[in-house]
Short mmCIF file of C-alpha atoms in Angstrom, two decimals:
data_model
loop_
_atom_site.label_atom_id
_atom_site.label_comp_id
_atom_site.label_asym_id
_atom_site.label_seq_id
_atom_site.Cartn_x
_atom_site.Cartn_y
_atom_site.Cartn_z
CA MET A 1 26.40 -15.24 52.03
CA ALA A 2 25.51 -14.32 48.67
CA SER A 3 27.00 -16.16 45.96
CA ALA A 4 27.63 -15.91 42.12
CA PHE A 5 27.12 -19.76 41.86
CA THR A 6 23.60 -19.43 43.20
CA LYS A 7 21.72 -18.82 40.22
CA GLN A 8 23.77 -21.28 38.53
CA GLY A 9 23.07 -23.53 40.51
CA LEU A 10 19.18 -23.18 40.96
CA ARG A 11 18.90 -23.87 37.43
CA ARG A 12 19.20 -27.66 38.13
CA GLN A 13 16.23 -26.61 40.84
CA PRO A 14 16.84 -29.58 43.04
CA SER A 15 14.06 -31.30 45.19
CA SER A 16 14.18 -30.58 48.92
CA ARG A 17 15.47 -32.98 50.36
CA ARG A 18 14.60 -34.54 54.22
CA ILE A 19 17.80 -36.02 55.92
CA VAL A 20 17.30 -37.84 59.46
CA VAL A 21 20.21 -37.49 61.97
CA VAL A 22 20.29 -40.06 64.54
CA ILE A 23 22.25 -39.22 66.94
CA VAL A 24 23.84 -42.09 69.60
CA PRO A 25 24.74 -40.61 73.46
CA PRO A 26 27.45 -39.50 74.31
CA VAL A 27 28.08 -37.90 70.12
CA ASP A 28 31.49 -36.32 68.98
CA GLU A 29 31.11 -33.33 68.30
CA LEU A 30 32.67 -32.46 65.63
CA ASP A 31 31.04 -34.96 63.84
CA LEU A 32 27.72 -33.84 64.13
CA VAL A 33 28.02 -30.48 64.15
CA GLY A 34 30.42 -30.78 60.02
CA PRO A 35 28.23 -32.14 58.27
CA LEU A 36 25.31 -30.18 59.24
CA GLN A 37 27.12 -26.69 57.94
CA VAL A 38 27.70 -28.36 55.20
CA PHE A 39 23.48 -28.71 54.54
CA ASN A 40 22.62 -25.56 56.07
CA ALA A 41 25.79 -23.74 54.13
CA VAL A 42 24.11 -25.70 51.47
CA ASN A 43 20.61 -23.87 52.07
CA ARG A 44 22.42 -20.78 52.39
CA LEU A 45 24.41 -20.49 48.86
CA ALA A 46 21.11 -21.66 46.90
CA GLY A 47 19.23 -19.01 48.63
CA ARG A 48 16.14 -21.34 49.39
CA THR A 49 15.76 -24.95 51.48
CA ILE A 50 17.45 -27.83 49.27
CA TYR A 51 18.02 -29.93 53.17
CA THR A 52 15.71 -30.19 55.68
CA ILE A 53 17.11 -31.46 58.68
CA GLU A 54 15.87 -33.23 61.13
CA VAL A 55 18.02 -34.52 64.27
CA VAL A 56 16.74 -37.46 66.29
CA THR A 57 17.67 -39.81 68.94
CA ASN A 58 17.58 -43.39 70.26
CA THR A 59 16.86 -42.86 74.15
CA ASP A 60 14.30 -40.76 75.48
CA ARG A 61 15.57 -37.86 77.02
CA LEU A 62 16.33 -35.45 74.14
CA ASN A 63 19.06 -33.67 75.64
CA VAL A 64 22.19 -35.48 73.83
CA ALA A 65 25.39 -34.58 75.57
CA GLY A 66 28.95 -34.30 73.71
CA GLU A 67 31.04 -36.88 74.61
CA SER A 68 33.78 -33.58 75.28
CA GLY A 69 31.75 -33.12 78.52
CA VAL A 70 31.24 -29.06 77.07
CA LEU A 71 28.39 -29.76 74.92
CA THR A 72 24.77 -30.68 75.03
CA PHE A 73 22.57 -30.87 72.05
CA VAL A 74 18.90 -31.24 71.68
CA ALA A 75 16.99 -33.84 69.74
CA ARG A 76 13.92 -33.16 68.12
CA GLN A 77 12.20 -35.97 68.73
CA HIS A 78 13.08 -39.73 69.06
CA PHE A 79 13.80 -41.63 66.06
CA LYS A 80 10.15 -43.69 66.89
CA ARG A 81 8.51 -40.88 66.16
CA VAL A 82 10.07 -40.21 62.29
CA LYS A 83 6.93 -40.19 60.46
CA GLY A 84 7.60 -40.18 56.24
CA ASP A 85 9.56 -40.45 53.41
CA CYS A 86 12.94 -39.35 53.61
CA ASP A 87 15.45 -39.40 51.82
CA SER A 88 18.86 -40.36 54.11
CA VAL A 89 19.65 -41.22 56.99
CA LEU A 90 22.62 -39.96 58.72
CA LEU A 91 24.08 -41.36 61.81
CA VAL A 92 26.66 -40.08 64.67
CA CYS A 93 27.73 -41.58 68.05
CA GLY A 94 30.96 -41.10 69.47
CA LEU A 95 33.58 -43.64 70.73
CA GLY A 96 31.79 -44.24 74.30
CA SER A 97 29.13 -45.78 72.19
CA ARG A 98 30.62 -47.11 69.51
CA SER A 99 29.74 -50.92 71.18
CA LEU A 100 26.12 -50.40 72.39
CA ARG A 101 23.22 -52.56 71.93
CA ASP A 102 20.09 -51.59 70.65
CA ALA A 103 17.59 -53.97 69.39
CA ALA A 104 15.14 -51.50 68.42
CA LEU A 105 17.44 -48.64 66.67
CA SER A 106 19.00 -51.98 65.06
CA ALA A 107 15.22 -52.94 63.24
CA TRP A 108 14.49 -49.28 62.44
CA LEU A 109 18.53 -48.89 60.96
CA ARG A 110 17.14 -52.14 58.55
CA LYS A 111 13.80 -51.16 57.65
CA MET A 112 15.02 -47.26 56.72
CA ASP A 113 17.78 -49.01 54.69
CA VAL A 114 14.39 -50.43 52.55
CA GLY A 115 13.59 -46.79 51.24
CA VAL A 116 16.39 -44.39 51.45
CA LYS A 117 18.38 -43.11 48.60
CA ARG A 118 21.16 -43.27 51.61
CA LEU A 119 22.15 -44.96 54.89
CA GLY A 120 25.61 -43.56 56.89
CA ALA A 121 27.54 -43.22 60.01
CA VAL A 122 30.03 -40.58 60.67
CA CYS A 123 33.78 -42.91 62.36
CA VAL A 124 32.61 -44.93 64.93
CA GLY A 125 29.44 -45.22 63.75
CA ALA A 126 29.87 -47.87 61.40
CA PHE A 127 30.51 -50.49 64.40
CA LEU A 128 26.32 -49.32 64.58
CA LEU A 129 25.90 -50.73 61.25
CA ALA A 130 27.82 -53.37 61.98
CA GLU A 131 25.64 -54.95 64.84
CA ALA A 132 22.59 -53.89 62.65
CA GLY A 133 23.16 -56.41 60.01
CA LEU A 134 23.48 -53.93 57.73
CA LEU A 135 27.92 -54.08 56.13
CA ASN A 136 27.28 -58.16 56.25
CA GLY A 137 29.72 -58.56 53.06
CA ARG A 138 29.75 -55.00 51.86
CA ARG A 139 33.30 -52.33 51.93
CA ALA A 140 32.75 -49.52 55.28
CA THR A 141 35.89 -47.31 56.82
CA ALA A 142 35.84 -45.78 60.30
CA HIS A 143 38.13 -44.37 61.71
CA TRP A 144 41.87 -45.27 61.05
CA LYS A 145 42.48 -46.20 65.07
CA PHE A 146 39.67 -48.60 64.70
CA GLY A 147 39.32 -49.71 62.11
CA ARG A 148 40.92 -52.88 63.14
CA GLU A 149 38.44 -53.10 66.12
CA LEU A 150 36.04 -52.66 63.62
CA ALA A 151 37.33 -56.10 61.53
CA ALA A 152 37.71 -58.03 64.60
CA ARG A 153 34.61 -57.73 66.12
CA HIS A 154 32.48 -57.77 62.94
CA PRO A 155 34.10 -60.05 60.31
CA GLY A 156 31.48 -59.84 57.72
CA VAL A 157 32.25 -56.43 56.82
CA ARG A 158 34.89 -55.77 54.37
CA VAL A 159 36.90 -52.68 56.55
CA GLU A 160 38.95 -50.53 54.10
CA HIS A 161 41.71 -49.63 56.66
CA GLU A 162 42.66 -46.04 54.07
CA PRO A 163 40.39 -44.13 52.61
CA LEU A 164 37.90 -41.54 53.96
CA TRP A 165 34.92 -42.24 53.19
CA VAL A 166 33.37 -45.51 51.52
CA LYS A 167 30.25 -46.19 49.59
CA ASP A 168 28.88 -49.79 49.12
CA GLY A 169 25.47 -49.38 47.40
CA ASN A 170 22.87 -47.28 49.43
CA ILE A 171 25.08 -47.11 52.63
CA TYR A 172 28.26 -44.70 53.22
CA THR A 173 30.78 -45.04 55.93
CA SER A 174 33.43 -42.37 56.91
CA ALA A 175 36.61 -41.60 58.93
CA GLY A 176 34.74 -39.09 61.11
CA ILE A 177 35.81 -36.30 62.28
CA SER A 178 37.32 -33.83 59.46
CA ALA A 179 36.25 -37.02 56.71
CA GLY A 180 32.29 -36.52 58.28
CA ILE A 181 32.24 -32.90 56.03
CA ASP A 182 34.34 -34.49 53.26
CA LEU A 183 30.91 -36.98 53.29
CA ALA A 184 28.27 -34.31 53.01
CA LEU A 185 29.70 -32.42 50.85
CA ALA A 186 29.58 -35.76 48.90
CA TRP A 187 26.92 -36.02 49.41
CA VAL A 188 25.44 -32.32 48.02
CA GLU A 189 28.04 -33.11 44.87
CA GLU A 190 25.79 -36.01 44.01
CA ASP A 191 22.32 -34.27 44.48
CA CYS A 192 23.51 -30.67 43.48
CA GLY A 193 26.51 -30.89 41.66
CA VAL A 194 30.51 -30.22 41.84
CA GLY A 195 29.45 -26.64 41.64
CA LEU A 196 27.86 -25.61 44.72
CA ALA A 197 29.71 -28.55 46.52
CA HIS A 198 32.53 -26.82 46.03
CA GLU A 199 30.66 -23.60 46.75
CA ALA A 200 30.10 -25.01 50.09
CA ALA A 201 33.19 -25.88 50.37
CA ARG A 202 34.73 -22.21 50.05
CA GLU A 203 32.19 -21.42 52.23
CA LEU A 204 33.81 -23.55 55.15
CA VAL A 205 36.69 -22.30 53.72
CA LEU A 206 38.39 -25.42 53.13
CA PHE A 207 41.45 -25.62 51.90
CA LEU A 208 41.06 -28.91 49.52
CA ARG A 209 37.36 -30.85 48.93
CA ARG A 210 38.72 -34.50 49.48
CA PRO A 211 37.70 -37.53 47.34
CA GLY A 212 36.43 -40.79 49.35
CA GLY A 213 39.70 -42.32 48.22
CA GLN A 214 42.35 -40.39 49.82
CA PRO A 215 43.62 -42.04 52.55
CA GLN A 216 42.83 -40.63 56.03
CA VAL A 217 46.54 -39.77 56.71
CA SER A 218 48.01 -37.24 54.42
CA VAL A 219 51.67 -36.89 53.96
CA SER A 220 51.31 -33.27 53.86
CA LEU A 221 49.90 -32.84 57.25
CA ALA A 222 51.83 -36.02 58.79
CA SER A 223 54.93 -34.07 58.04
CA GLN A 224 54.28 -30.65 58.78
CA ALA A 225 55.01 -31.20 62.98
CA SER A 226 58.71 -29.76 61.97
CA GLU A 227 58.61 -26.83 64.80
CA MET A 228 61.14 -25.21 62.43
CA THR A 229 59.14 -22.22 60.66
CA SER A 230 61.82 -21.87 58.23
CA ILE A 231 60.89 -25.78 57.23
CA ARG A 232 57.25 -25.38 57.70
CA GLU A 233 57.63 -22.49 54.57
CA LEU A 234 59.66 -24.40 52.69
CA GLN A 235 57.50 -27.85 52.89
CA ILE A 236 54.04 -24.69 51.75
CA TRP A 237 56.36 -23.44 49.14
CA ILE A 238 57.23 -27.02 47.86
CA ALA A 239 53.64 -28.17 47.78
CA GLU A 240 52.58 -25.20 45.92
CA HIS A 241 55.29 -25.56 43.28
CA LEU A 242 55.58 -29.14 42.67
CA LYS A 243 56.04 -27.94 38.68
CA THR A 244 59.69 -26.39 39.85
CA SER A 245 62.82 -27.82 40.11
CA LEU A 246 63.30 -29.56 43.50
CA SER A 247 66.37 -30.76 43.63
CA VAL A 248 68.44 -31.03 47.01
CA GLN A 249 70.83 -28.32 45.40
CA ASP A 250 67.86 -26.04 44.69
CA LEU A 251 66.36 -26.07 48.01
CA ALA A 252 69.25 -25.87 49.88
CA ASP A 253 69.91 -22.52 47.96
CA ARG A 254 65.93 -21.44 48.62
CA MET A 255 66.94 -22.37 53.06
CA SER A 256 70.09 -20.40 52.19
CA MET A 257 72.48 -23.76 53.23
CA SER A 258 74.65 -25.80 52.12
CA VAL A 259 73.69 -29.39 50.62
CA ARG A 260 74.69 -31.00 53.77
CA ASN A 261 73.76 -29.22 56.48
CA PHE A 262 70.44 -28.66 54.58
CA GLU A 263 69.69 -32.51 54.29
CA ARG A 264 70.80 -32.81 57.76
CA VAL A 265 68.69 -30.65 59.27
CA PHE A 266 65.20 -31.79 56.80
CA THR A 267 65.83 -34.62 57.56
CA ARG A 268 65.42 -34.45 61.35
CA GLU A 269 62.49 -32.14 61.04
CA VAL A 270 60.66 -33.98 59.02
CA GLY A 271 61.41 -37.51 59.48
CA THR A 272 62.63 -38.22 56.02
CA THR A 273 64.95 -36.91 53.39
CA PRO A 274 63.87 -33.90 50.69
CA SER A 275 64.21 -36.31 47.95
CA GLN A 276 62.31 -38.39 49.81
CA TYR A 277 59.43 -36.08 50.94
CA VAL A 278 59.41 -34.48 47.16
CA LEU A 279 58.75 -38.03 45.50
CA GLN A 280 56.08 -38.29 48.43
CA MET A 281 54.20 -34.59 47.81
CA ARG A 282 54.36 -35.24 43.88
CA VAL A 283 52.31 -38.74 44.25
CA GLU A 284 50.03 -37.33 46.94
CA ALA A 285 48.84 -34.11 44.17
CA ALA A 286 49.21 -36.84 41.71
CA ARG A 287 46.51 -39.10 43.44
CA ARG A 288 44.54 -36.59 43.80
CA GLN A 289 44.24 -35.24 40.06
CA LEU A 290 43.38 -39.29 39.56
CA GLU A 291 40.79 -39.78 42.22
CA ARG A 292 38.72 -36.23 40.66
CA THR A 293 39.66 -35.82 36.86
CA ASP A 294 39.62 -37.85 33.99
CA GLY A 295 42.97 -36.04 32.61
CA GLY A 296 44.90 -38.38 30.43
CA LEU A 297 48.02 -39.39 32.48
CA LYS A 298 50.43 -37.19 30.82
CA GLU A 299 48.58 -34.19 31.94
CA VAL A 300 48.77 -35.85 35.19
CA ALA A 301 52.73 -36.10 35.59
CA ALA A 302 53.12 -32.84 34.71
CA GLY A 303 50.10 -31.13 36.84
CA ALA A 304 52.10 -33.42 39.69
CA GLY A 305 55.51 -32.05 38.43
CA PHE A 306 57.11 -35.78 37.60
CA GLY A 307 58.91 -35.41 34.39
CA ASN A 308 57.06 -38.07 32.99
CA ILE A 309 54.12 -40.88 32.81
CA VAL A 310 57.90 -43.18 33.58
CA ALA A 311 58.95 -41.26 36.30
CA MET A 312 55.63 -41.05 37.92
CA ARG A 313 54.91 -44.98 37.27
CA ARG A 314 57.77 -45.98 39.24
CA ALA A 315 57.63 -43.84 41.88
CA PHE A 316 54.10 -44.85 41.96
CA VAL A 317 55.23 -48.29 42.02
CA ARG A 318 58.08 -47.53 44.89
CA LEU A 319 55.72 -45.88 47.83
CA LEU A 320 52.26 -47.64 46.56
CA GLY A 321 53.21 -50.65 45.11
CA ILE A 322 50.58 -49.91 41.80
CA THR A 323 50.07 -48.93 38.99
CA PRO A 324 48.75 -45.26 38.27
CA ARG A 325 46.68 -45.99 35.96
CA ARG A 326 45.57 -49.20 38.85
CA TYR A 327 45.44 -46.95 41.19
CA ARG A 328 42.62 -44.63 38.85
CA GLU A 329 40.54 -48.31 39.04
CA PHE A 330 40.82 -48.56 42.14
CA ALA A 331 39.72 -45.37 43.30
CA LYS A 332 37.05 -44.89 41.35
CA HIS A 333 35.71 -48.64 42.65
CA SER A 334 36.09 -47.86 45.94
CA VAL A 335 33.84 -44.73 45.77
CA GLY A 336 31.74 -46.33 42.86
CA ASP A 337 28.31 -47.11 42.74
#
């Protein structure tokens, strides 16, 4: 697929980067395929090989089973046979392999950590990094279902339960599944700039490029479980019109309902009142801006549909227990160097 960005993106001429992907069976299919697709998309969009990918495994058998039992992957070789320098190492496993104790793999990971630019793990791969002692005293994350287990089994790890991915030094951990794609895009942005990362996201038809500080559980996603098509369509419309007046009366009129009936139906379907939902959506939109841009608080407030900074601050304190300014500082710290 050709891209108008290609020539512009090649001005930076990033050197070819070798990424060694270590898969520990049984491997979660999307945890593996998602990041690989990102790197392959970047090569295609750039019109040359920016990333060379080498898939290896910790078993003598090179056929690696997918966790669902539907797909099987073929690794190139055992990790012990990896020779030469590499830029990054990405560790991918599955739920069933998070309790693995492989002394040889742990030793190899510790050795690679010394020389690589980045050492990353997707989802419960963080358990294997922790087993190798590489997360002691470091911030890390995993899929929200397994954060508490990670903290309990490895008390030396500073587990952060909300972020999609976390960077601490040269070690990256992610929530897995689609968050593995976000992590790969973050690596692309580090290597090639935001433009090519954005083009790769478009190539993969992603709705939104999510920074590491974005919470794993999205208000807008969690609340789209309504079985009423009209309510789901209204939720989408709200997300696209946060800057407009979204009073309960306005929303009821749009649904051709009385205010009383609209409030009753919306609360039943979504699990929260219309006014609370709008407030949550505006806070979520403001969070994205605070994480991804350097715009002033007045600009962020306006972009999210708050009347002024004071209203935004009040909403943040009410829902998050933190001011917008402090949230921005926290978000940058969570994904910073």
